Amino acid sequence: MKAAIVGGGVIGGGWAARFLLNGWDVAVFDPDPEAQRKIGEVLAGARRALPALYDGALPDEGRLTFHADLAEVVTGADWVQESVPERLDLKHRVLAQIEAAAPVDAIIGSSTSGFKPSELNAQGARAIVAHPFNPVYLLPLIELVGDADTCVRAGETLRAIGMFPLHIRKEIDAHIADRLLEAVWRESLWLVTDGIATTEEIDEAIRMGFGLRWAQMGLFETYRIAGGEAGMAHFMAQFGPCLEWPWTKLTDVPPFTPELVELIAGQSDAQSGHRSIRELERLRDDNLVGILRSLKRTGSGAGGVIRDHEARLPRPQAADLPVTAEQQVPQSWTDYNGHMNETHYLELASRATDRFMALIGADAAYVAAGQSYFTVENRVRYLAEVNAGERLQVTTQVLGGAGKKLHLFHTLRRGGGEVATVETLLLHVDLGTRRTSLPSEAVAAETEAWVTRHSGLGRPEGASI
Ligand SMILES: NC(=O)C1=CN([C@@H]2O[C@H](COP(=O)(O)OP(=O)(O)OC[C@H]3O[C@@H](n4cnc5c(N)ncnc54)[C@H](O)[C@@H]3O)[C@@H](O)[C@H]2O)C=CC1
Ligand SMILES: C[N+](C)(C)CC(=O)CC(=O)[O-]
């Protein structure tokens, strides 16, 4: 699959990374001579963060190319994403050029933060709004507005690259999310203009409180809980009158003067100027990965999207020596020595054990029915350093499986070379009594089949349990 990125700034770069890391070839057109370097920086951030969301490997990266000719970029593209600056005349010009050279069935998306499809297409283009959120490679939301059939097709593609398409019922200036963001921004500008709060105090008011709630429940679900056992109707009755009080009085925009810009920029420098933009981006991304991984555990909010995408990633296939886990090493797995920390060798082996259990039928349903294996011993041999971004693969050899015992030998490899082995001894357990027990006949038979299959392989070097 090929994505054409027209305009490779903050947002176009994020789109390029999202497609590329999900296996698409990406061709970029941007007249800025610095575009290649800037996209390189965005890509470095994406490679550091996106794989860290998943317990499994993303597809192999696609091919990234840069071109001086827009027509060359969009030719043969399945998806064309326009991300040029937010000026309608420029968007009209660029969309016309795209239209002239793109395949007729290519999806043409515009990243516009606020223009409606009827405005974008006023001169005959056929674009839909596909409005992303920064950083595009991590945040799943895309607001889709425009031709219904195209939006449905676009939504399928977006889901396949781990995103969440929100279909907007009616076109409206600034779609849904930016209307909300503008309201918060407008009120915040007033608070600074009126000398009531600094930029830092406003950020504290968000990040210490309601910002934490919004990521998992949004606005209405949060307020439903705030109504106590009586729920939303009670909440409305209690706080509805505030809408008439001065709480909500400010709806116009503070005068956007050079003084206001200077005031805000100065406070922002005092608040965050000690860190570079790249440092702030890395901090933001590491925090987002942590939040998204927690949400993945419960399936709340964007965590459900990550979970669904992970379930669709290609699964290691059973073979004589089955591949039981694959992972690109995220930056967050590295430590102060600059390499993958010891705990994560075991984390990967633990995932390989889970996968092997599933292969013999001791899967989630088996566990839910009250039977499982508990690990009683692990022996890790660290054979090589591993760096962020490298791709690891785990294969598993069965050394024994008689009675209650399951004896596995995991080998972690980078390319062809071994980086670690983890030998694991497990005992079968009845989860009701919490005591060891014999596995079901089906699991015992599957285990026996693997033992037989691996019996000719001999004992691997380093096995010692
Ligand atoms: N920055 C943000 O937070 C978000 C921006 N957007 C939207 O994304 C679009 C792009 O915004 P940013 O990436 O922030 O802007 P940007 O200024 O970072 O990037 C725009 C890029 O377009 C390139 N460009 C200019 N003329 C061009 C042309 N004729 N053909 C191809 N490329 C051209 C520029 O060289 C630049 O690299 C806008 O419509 C904006 O509203 C959407 C979501 C968030
Ligand atoms: C400020 N903005 C209007 C460009 C913001 C967006 O469009 C979405 C975002 O990433 O916040």
Coordinates of C-alpha atoms and ligand atoms in Angstrom, one line a residue:
M1 CA 0.0 0.0 0.0
K2 CA 1.2 3.5 -0.8
A3 CA 0.5 6.8 1.1
A4 CA 1.3 10.1 -0.5
I5 CA 2.0 12.9 2.0
V6 CA 1.6 16.4 0.6
G7 CA 3.0 18.8 3.1
G8 CA 5.4 17.2 5.5
G9 CA 5.5 19.6 8.5
V10 CA 4.4 18.7 12.1
I11 CA 1.3 16.9 10.9
G12 CA 2.4 15.5 7.5
G13 CA 5.5 14.1 9.3
G14 CA 3.2 12.4 11.9
W15 CA 1.1 10.9 9.1
A16 CA 4.2 9.7 7.3
A17 CA 5.4 8.0 10.5
R18 CA 2.0 6.4 11.2
F19 CA 1.7 4.9 7.7
L20 CA 5.4 3.9 7.5
L21 CA 5.5 2.1 10.8
N22 CA 2.4 0.2 9.9
G23 CA 4.1 -1.2 6.8
W24 CA 2.9 1.3 4.1
D25 CA 5.3 2.8 1.5
V26 CA 5.3 6.6 1.9
A27 CA 6.1 9.2 -0.7
V28 CA 6.5 12.8 0.4
F29 CA 6.2 16.1 -1.4
D30 CA 7.1 19.3 0.4
P31 CA 9.0 22.3 -1.1
D32 CA 10.7 23.0 2.2
P33 CA 14.4 22.1 1.7
E34 CA 14.5 21.1 5.4
A35 CA 11.5 18.7 5.0
Q36 CA 13.6 15.5 4.9
R37 CA 15.5 16.4 8.1
K38 CA 12.3 17.5 9.9
I39 CA 10.4 14.3 8.9
G40 CA 13.5 12.3 10.0
E41 CA 13.2 13.9 13.5
V42 CA 9.4 13.1 13.7
L43 CA 10.2 9.5 12.5
A44 CA 12.8 9.1 15.2
G45 CA 10.2 10.0 17.8
A46 CA 7.7 7.7 16.3
R47 CA 10.1 4.7 16.2
R48 CA 10.9 5.4 19.8
A49 CA 7.2 5.5 20.9
L50 CA 4.8 3.6 18.7
P51 CA 6.2 0.1 19.0
A52 CA 6.1 0.6 22.8
L53 CA 2.3 0.5 22.8
Y54 CA 2.1 -3.1 21.6
D55 CA 3.0 -6.5 23.0
G56 CA 3.8 -7.7 19.6
A57 CA 5.8 -6.5 16.5
L58 CA 4.3 -4.0 14.0
P59 CA 4.7 -4.9 10.4
D60 CA 8.1 -4.3 8.7
E61 CA 8.5 -0.6 8.0
G62 CA 7.6 0.5 4.5
R63 CA 9.8 2.5 2.1
L64 CA 10.1 6.3 2.6
T65 CA 10.9 8.4 -0.5
F66 CA 11.0 12.2 -1.1
H67 CA 10.1 13.8 -4.4
A68 CA 10.3 17.2 -6.0
D69 CA 7.2 16.6 -8.1
L70 CA 3.7 16.4 -6.6
A71 CA 2.3 14.3 -9.4
E72 CA 5.0 11.7 -9.0
V73 CA 4.1 11.4 -5.3
V74 CA 0.4 10.9 -5.7
T75 CA 0.6 8.5 -8.7
G76 CA -0.4 5.0 -7.7
A77 CA -1.3 6.1 -4.1
D78 CA -4.0 4.4 -2.2
W79 CA -4.3 7.3 0.3
V80 CA -3.2 11.0 -0.3
Q81 CA -3.0 13.2 2.8
E82 CA -2.9 16.9 2.3
S83 CA -1.3 18.7 5.3
V84 CA -0.3 22.1 3.9
P85 CA -0.8 25.3 6.0
E86 CA -4.3 26.2 7.0
R87 CA -5.1 28.6 4.2
L88 CA -8.1 27.9 2.0
D89 CA -6.5 29.4 -1.2
L90 CA -3.5 27.2 -0.8
K91 CA -5.6 24.1 0.0
H92 CA -7.6 24.7 -3.2
R93 CA -4.5 24.9 -5.3
V94 CA -2.9 21.8 -3.9
L95 CA -6.1 19.8 -3.9
A96 CA -6.5 20.6 -7.6
Q97 CA -3.0 19.4 -8.3
I98 CA -3.6 16.2 -6.3
E99 CA -6.9 15.6 -8.1
A100 CA -5.2 15.8 -11.5
A101 CA -2.7 13.0 -10.8
A102 CA -4.1 10.8 -8.1
P103 CA -5.8 7.5 -9.0
V104 CA -9.6 7.9 -9.2
D105 CA -10.2 5.5 -6.3
A106 CA -7.5 7.0 -4.0
I107 CA -8.8 8.4 -0.8
I108 CA -7.8 12.1 -0.6
G109 CA -7.8 13.3 3.0
S110 CA -7.2 16.8 4.3
S111 CA -5.7 17.4 7.7
T112 CA -7.5 20.8 8.0
S113 CA -8.3 21.8 11.6
G114 CA -11.3 23.8 10.7
F115 CA -12.4 24.0 7.0
K116 CA -15.5 22.1 6.0
P117 CA -15.5 19.7 3.0
S118 CA -17.9 22.0 1.1
E119 CA -15.2 24.8 1.4
L120 CA -12.3 22.5 0.5
N121 CA -14.1 21.1 -2.5
A122 CA -15.7 24.4 -3.7
Q123 CA -13.5 24.3 -6.8
G124 CA -14.3 20.7 -7.8
A125 CA -12.0 18.6 -5.6
R126 CA -13.3 15.4 -3.9
A127 CA -11.4 15.5 -0.6
I128 CA -12.7 14.4 2.8
V129 CA -11.6 15.9 6.0
A130 CA -9.4 13.5 7.9
H131 CA -8.4 15.6 10.9
P132 CA -5.7 14.1 13.1
F133 CA -4.2 15.0 16.5
N134 CA -0.7 15.7 17.3
P135 CA 1.3 13.4 17.6
V136 CA -0.4 11.7 14.7
Y137 CA 1.7 8.5 15.2
L138 CA 0.5 8.0 18.7
L139 CA -3.0 9.5 19.1
P140 CA -5.7 7.4 17.5
L141 CA -8.4 10.0 16.8
I142 CA -9.2 11.1 13.2
E143 CA -12.3 13.2 12.6
L144 CA -13.8 12.1 9.3
V145 CA -16.2 14.5 7.5
G146 CA -17.5 14.4 3.9
D147 CA -18.8 11.9 1.4
A148 CA -20.3 9.1 3.4
D149 CA -19.0 6.2 1.2
T150 CA -15.5 7.6 1.1
C151 CA -15.5 8.1 4.9
V152 CA -16.5 4.5 5.4
R153 CA -13.7 3.3 3.2
A154 CA -11.3 5.7 4.9
G155 CA -12.4 4.5 8.3
E156 CA -11.5 0.9 7.4
T157 CA -8.0 1.9 6.3
L158 CA -7.5 4.0 9.4
R159 CA -8.5 1.2 11.7
A160 CA -6.0 -1.0 10.0
I161 CA -3.2 1.4 10.9
G162 CA -4.3 1.6 14.5
M163 CA -6.4 4.7 14.4
F164 CA -9.9 5.6 15.6
P165 CA -12.1 7.2 12.9
L166 CA -14.9 9.4 14.4
H167 CA -17.5 10.0 11.7
I168 CA -18.9 13.5 12.0
R169 CA -22.6 13.7 11.2
K170 CA -22.7 17.2 9.8
E171 CA -20.0 19.4 8.5
I172 CA -19.3 22.3 10.8
D173 CA -16.4 24.8 11.2
A174 CA -13.6 23.2 13.3
H175 CA -15.4 19.8 13.5
I176 CA -16.0 18.6 17.1
A177 CA -12.7 18.4 19.0
D178 CA -11.3 21.7 17.8
R179 CA -14.5 23.5 18.9
L180 CA -14.0 22.1 22.4
L181 CA -10.3 22.9 22.4
E182 CA -11.0 26.4 21.1
A183 CA -13.4 27.0 24.0
V184 CA -10.8 25.9 26.6
W185 CA -8.1 28.0 24.8
R186 CA -10.4 31.1 24.6
E187 CA -11.2 30.9 28.3
S188 CA -7.6 30.4 29.2
L189 CA -6.5 33.4 27.1
W190 CA -9.1 35.5 29.1
L191 CA -7.7 34.2 32.4
V192 CA -4.2 35.3 31.4
T193 CA -5.4 38.6 29.8
D194 CA -7.3 39.4 33.0
G195 CA -4.2 38.6 35.2
I196 CA -6.1 35.8 37.0
A197 CA -3.7 33.0 36.1
T198 CA -0.4 32.4 34.4
T199 CA 0.0 29.8 31.6
E200 CA 1.7 27.5 34.2
E201 CA -1.2 27.8 36.7
I202 CA -3.7 27.0 33.9
D203 CA -1.7 24.0 32.9
E204 CA -1.6 22.8 36.6
A205 CA -5.4 23.3 36.8
I206 CA -5.8 20.9 33.8
R207 CA -3.0 18.3 34.4
M208 CA -3.5 17.9 38.2
G209 CA -7.2 17.3 37.9
F210 CA -9.7 17.0 35.1
G211 CA -7.1 16.3 32.4
L212 CA -6.5 12.9 34.1
R213 CA -10.2 12.1 33.9
W214 CA -10.7 13.1 30.3
A215 CA -8.3 10.6 28.8
Q216 CA -10.3 7.7 30.1
M217 CA -13.9 8.8 30.3
G218 CA -14.3 12.0 28.4
L219 CA -16.8 14.7 29.7
F220 CA -20.2 13.1 30.0
E221 CA -19.2 9.8 31.5
T222 CA -17.2 11.7 34.1
Y223 CA -20.1 14.0 34.9
R224 CA -22.4 11.0 35.2
I225 CA -20.3 9.7 38.1
A226 CA -20.1 13.2 39.6
G227 CA -23.9 13.0 40.0
G228 CA -23.4 10.2 42.5
E229 CA -25.8 7.3 42.7
A230 CA -28.5 9.5 41.2
G231 CA -26.4 9.8 38.1
M232 CA -26.6 12.3 35.2
A233 CA -30.1 13.7 35.9
H234 CA -29.0 14.7 39.4
F235 CA -25.8 16.2 38.1
M236 CA -27.7 18.3 35.6
A237 CA -30.1 19.5 38.2
Q238 CA -27.3 20.5 40.5
F239 CA -24.9 22.2 38.1
G240 CA -27.3 23.3 35.3
P241 CA -28.1 26.6 37.1
C242 CA -24.4 27.5 37.0
L243 CA -24.7 27.9 33.3
E244 CA -26.6 31.1 34.1
W245 CA -24.2 32.2 36.7
P246 CA -21.0 34.0 35.8
W247 CA -19.3 30.6 35.5
T248 CA -20.0 30.6 31.8
K249 CA -20.0 34.2 30.9
L250 CA -17.1 34.4 28.5
T251 CA -17.9 33.6 25.0
D252 CA -16.2 36.3 23.0
V253 CA -12.5 36.3 22.1
P254 CA -10.0 38.5 24.0
P255 CA -8.4 41.1 21.7
F256 CA -5.6 39.2 19.9
T257 CA -3.0 42.0 20.3
P258 CA 0.8 41.8 20.0
E259 CA 0.8 42.5 23.8
L260 CA -1.3 39.3 24.4
V261 CA 1.1 37.3 22.2
E262 CA 4.1 38.7 24.1
L263 CA 2.4 38.0 27.5
I264 CA 1.6 34.4 26.7
A265 CA 4.9 33.7 24.9
G266 CA 6.8 35.2 27.8
Q267 CA 5.0 33.1 30.4
S268 CA 5.3 30.0 28.3
D269 CA 9.1 30.6 28.0
A270 CA 9.3 31.0 31.8
Q271 CA 7.3 27.9 32.3
S272 CA 8.9 25.5 29.7
G273 CA 11.8 27.4 28.0
H274 CA 14.4 25.3 29.9
R275 CA 13.6 22.3 27.7
S276 CA 13.9 22.1 23.9
I277 CA 10.9 21.2 21.8
R278 CA 12.4 17.8 21.1
E279 CA 12.8 17.1 24.8
L280 CA 9.2 18.2 25.4
E281 CA 8.1 15.9 22.6
R282 CA 10.0 12.9 24.0
L283 CA 8.5 13.6 27.5
R284 CA 5.0 13.9 26.0
D285 CA 5.4 10.7 24.0
D286 CA 6.8 8.7 27.0
N287 CA 3.9 9.8 29.1
L288 CA 1.4 9.1 26.4
V289 CA 2.8 5.6 25.9
G290 CA 2.5 5.0 29.7
I291 CA -1.1 6.3 29.8
L292 CA -2.1 4.4 26.7
R293 CA -0.6 1.2 28.0
S294 CA -2.6 1.5 31.2
L295 CA -5.8 2.2 29.3
K296 CA -5.0 -0.9 27.2
R297 CA -5.3 -3.0 30.3
T298 CA -8.9 -1.9 30.9
G299 CA -9.8 -1.2 27.3
S300 CA -11.0 2.3 28.3
G301 CA -10.9 5.1 25.8
A302 CA -8.0 4.9 23.3
G303 CA -6.8 1.8 25.1
G304 CA -9.5 -0.2 23.3
V305 CA -8.2 1.0 20.0
I306 CA -4.6 -0.1 20.9
R307 CA -6.0 -3.5 22.1
D308 CA -7.9 -4.1 18.8
H309 CA -4.9 -3.1 16.7
E310 CA -2.7 -5.4 18.7
A311 CA -5.1 -8.3 18.2
R312 CA -4.8 -7.7 14.4
L313 CA -1.0 -7.7 14.3
P314 CA 0.4 -10.8 12.6
R315 CA 0.7 -13.6 15.2
P316 CA 3.8 -15.8 15.3
Q317 CA 2.9 -19.1 13.6
A318 CA 3.4 -22.6 15.1
A319 CA 6.3 -24.4 13.5
D320 CA 8.8 -27.1 14.7
L321 CA 10.5 -24.4 16.8
P322 CA 7.6 -22.0 17.2
V323 CA 8.1 -18.2 17.1
T324 CA 6.3 -17.3 20.4
A325 CA 7.0 -13.6 20.6
E326 CA 8.2 -10.7 18.6
Q327 CA 8.9 -7.1 19.7
Q328 CA 10.6 -3.9 18.6
V329 CA 12.4 -2.7 21.6
P330 CA 10.9 0.6 22.8
Q331 CA 13.0 3.4 24.3
S332 CA 11.2 3.0 27.6
W333 CA 12.8 -0.5 27.9
T334 CA 16.3 0.9 28.0
D335 CA 18.0 2.0 31.2
Y336 CA 20.8 4.3 32.4
N337 CA 23.4 2.0 30.7
G338 CA 21.8 2.9 27.3
H339 CA 20.6 -0.7 26.6
M340 CA 17.6 -2.9 27.2
N341 CA 17.1 -3.4 30.9
E342 CA 17.4 -7.0 32.3
T343 CA 13.7 -7.1 33.3
H344 CA 12.5 -6.9 29.7
Y345 CA 14.3 -10.0 28.6
L346 CA 12.2 -11.9 31.1
E347 CA 9.1 -9.9 30.1
L348 CA 9.5 -11.1 26.5
A349 CA 10.1 -14.7 27.7
S350 CA 7.0 -14.5 29.9
R351 CA 5.0 -13.5 26.8
A352 CA 6.5 -16.4 24.9
T353 CA 5.4 -18.7 27.7
D354 CA 1.8 -17.4 27.4
R355 CA 1.9 -17.9 23.7
F356 CA 3.2 -21.5 24.1
M357 CA 0.5 -22.2 26.6
A358 CA -2.1 -21.1 24.1
L359 CA -0.5 -23.4 21.5
I360 CA -1.1 -26.4 23.7
G361 CA -4.6 -25.3 24.5
A362 CA -3.9 -23.7 27.9
D363 CA -5.3 -20.5 26.6
A364 CA -7.5 -17.7 28.0
A365 CA -10.6 -19.9 28.0
Y366 CA -8.7 -22.7 29.8
V367 CA -7.6 -20.3 32.4
A368 CA -11.1 -18.8 32.8
A369 CA -12.3 -22.4 33.3
G370 CA -10.0 -22.6 36.4
Q371 CA -6.8 -24.3 35.1
S372 CA -3.4 -22.8 34.4
Y373 CA 0.4 -23.1 34.7
F374 CA 2.4 -21.2 37.3
T375 CA 6.1 -20.5 36.7
V376 CA 8.3 -21.9 39.5
E377 CA 11.7 -21.2 38.1
N378 CA 13.3 -19.0 35.4
R379 CA 17.0 -18.9 34.4
V380 CA 18.1 -16.0 32.2
R381 CA 21.4 -16.0 30.3
Y382 CA 22.2 -12.5 29.0
L383 CA 24.3 -13.0 25.9
A384 CA 24.3 -9.6 24.1
E385 CA 23.3 -6.0 24.6
V386 CA 20.1 -4.9 22.9
N387 CA 19.3 -1.4 21.8
A388 CA 16.1 0.6 21.4
G389 CA 14.4 0.1 18.1
E390 CA 15.9 -3.4 17.5
R391 CA 13.5 -6.2 16.6
L392 CA 13.6 -9.3 18.8
Q393 CA 12.2 -12.7 18.0
V394 CA 11.6 -15.5 20.5
T395 CA 11.5 -19.2 19.7
T396 CA 10.5 -21.9 22.2
Q397 CA 11.8 -25.5 22.6
V398 CA 10.0 -27.9 24.8
L399 CA 12.4 -29.8 27.1
G400 CA 9.8 -31.7 29.0
G401 CA 6.0 -32.0 29.7
A402 CA 5.3 -35.0 31.8
G403 CA 2.6 -34.9 34.4
K404 CA 2.2 -31.5 36.0
K405 CA 5.5 -30.2 34.6
L406 CA 6.1 -28.0 31.6
H407 CA 9.8 -27.2 30.8
L408 CA 10.5 -24.6 28.2
F409 CA 13.6 -23.1 26.7
H410 CA 13.1 -19.7 25.1
T411 CA 15.8 -18.3 22.8
L412 CA 15.7 -14.5 22.1
R413 CA 17.3 -13.5 18.8
R414 CA 18.1 -10.3 16.9
G415 CA 18.5 -11.1 13.3
G416 CA 20.1 -14.5 13.4
G417 CA 22.1 -13.9 16.6
E418 CA 21.2 -15.0 20.1
V419 CA 20.9 -12.3 22.7
A420 CA 19.5 -14.3 25.6
T421 CA 18.0 -17.6 26.6
V422 CA 15.4 -18.0 29.3
E423 CA 14.8 -21.5 30.7
T424 CA 11.4 -21.7 32.4
L425 CA 9.9 -24.4 34.6
L426 CA 6.1 -24.4 35.1
L427 CA 3.7 -26.5 37.1
H428 CA 0.1 -27.1 36.3
V429 CA -2.3 -25.6 38.9
D430 CA -6.0 -25.8 39.7
L431 CA -6.9 -22.2 40.2
G432 CA -9.8 -23.2 42.6
T433 CA -7.6 -25.0 45.1
R434 CA -4.4 -23.2 44.2
R435 CA -2.7 -26.5 44.3
T436 CA -0.8 -28.4 41.6
S437 CA -2.9 -30.7 39.4
L438 CA -2.7 -32.7 36.2
P439 CA -3.6 -30.8 33.0
S440 CA -6.6 -31.7 31.0
E441 CA -6.3 -34.7 28.6
A442 CA -6.3 -32.4 25.6
V443 CA -3.6 -30.1 27.0
A444 CA -1.5 -33.2 28.1
A445 CA -1.8 -34.7 24.6
E446 CA -0.8 -31.4 22.9
T447 CA 2.2 -31.1 25.2
E448 CA 3.2 -34.6 24.5
A449 CA 3.0 -33.9 20.7
W450 CA 5.4 -31.0 21.1
V451 CA 7.8 -33.0 23.3
T452 CA 7.9 -35.7 20.6
R453 CA 8.4 -33.1 17.9
H454 CA 11.3 -31.6 19.8
S455 CA 12.9 -34.8 21.1
G456 CA 15.3 -35.0 18.2
L457 CA 16.7 -31.4 18.7
G458 CA 18.8 -32.4 21.7
R459 CA 19.4 -30.3 24.8
P460 CA 20.2 -26.7 23.9
E461 CA 23.5 -25.1 25.1
G462 CA 22.9 -23.4 28.4
A463 CA 20.0 -25.5 29.6
S464 CA 20.6 -26.3 33.2
I465 CA 17.3 -26.8 35.1
Ligands
LIG1 N1 -0.1 21.5 14.2 C1 -1.2 21.0 14.7 O1 -1.4 20.8 15.9 C2 -2.3 20.5 13.8 C3 -2.4 20.9 12.5 N2 -3.4 20.4 11.7 C4 -3.6 20.8 10.3 O2 -2.6 20.2 9.5 C5 -2.2 21.1 8.4 C6 -0.7 21.4 8.5 O3 -0.4 21.9 9.7 P1 1.1 21.8 10.3 O4 1.7 20.5 10.0 O5 0.9 22.2 11.7 O6 1.8 22.9 9.6 P2 3.4 23.0 9.3 O7 3.7 24.5 9.0 O8 4.2 22.3 10.4 O9 3.6 22.2 8.0 C7 3.1 22.6 6.7 C8 4.0 22.0 5.6 O10 3.4 22.3 4.4 C9 4.5 22.6 3.5 N3 3.9 23.3 2.3 C10 3.7 24.6 2.1 N4 3.2 24.7 0.9 C11 3.1 23.5 0.3 C12 2.7 23.1 -1.0 N5 2.2 23.9 -1.9 N6 2.8 21.7 -1.3 C13 3.3 20.9 -0.3 N7 3.7 21.3 0.9 C14 3.6 22.6 1.2 C15 5.4 23.4 4.3 O11 6.7 23.5 3.7 C16 5.4 22.7 5.6 O12 6.4 21.8 5.8 C17 -3.1 22.4 8.6 O13 -4.2 22.3 7.8 C18 -3.5 22.3 10.1 O14 -4.7 23.0 10.4 C19 -4.2 19.4 12.1 C20 -4.1 18.9 13.4 C21 -3.2 19.4 14.4
LIG2 C1 -4.4 24.0 17.3 N1 -5.1 23.1 16.3 C2 -6.3 23.7 16.0 C3 -4.2 23.1 15.2 C4 -5.2 21.8 17.0 C5 -5.7 20.7 16.2 O1 -6.2 20.8 15.1 C6 -5.7 19.3 16.8 C7 -4.7 19.0 17.9 O2 -3.8 18.2 17.6 O3 -4.9 19.5 18.9

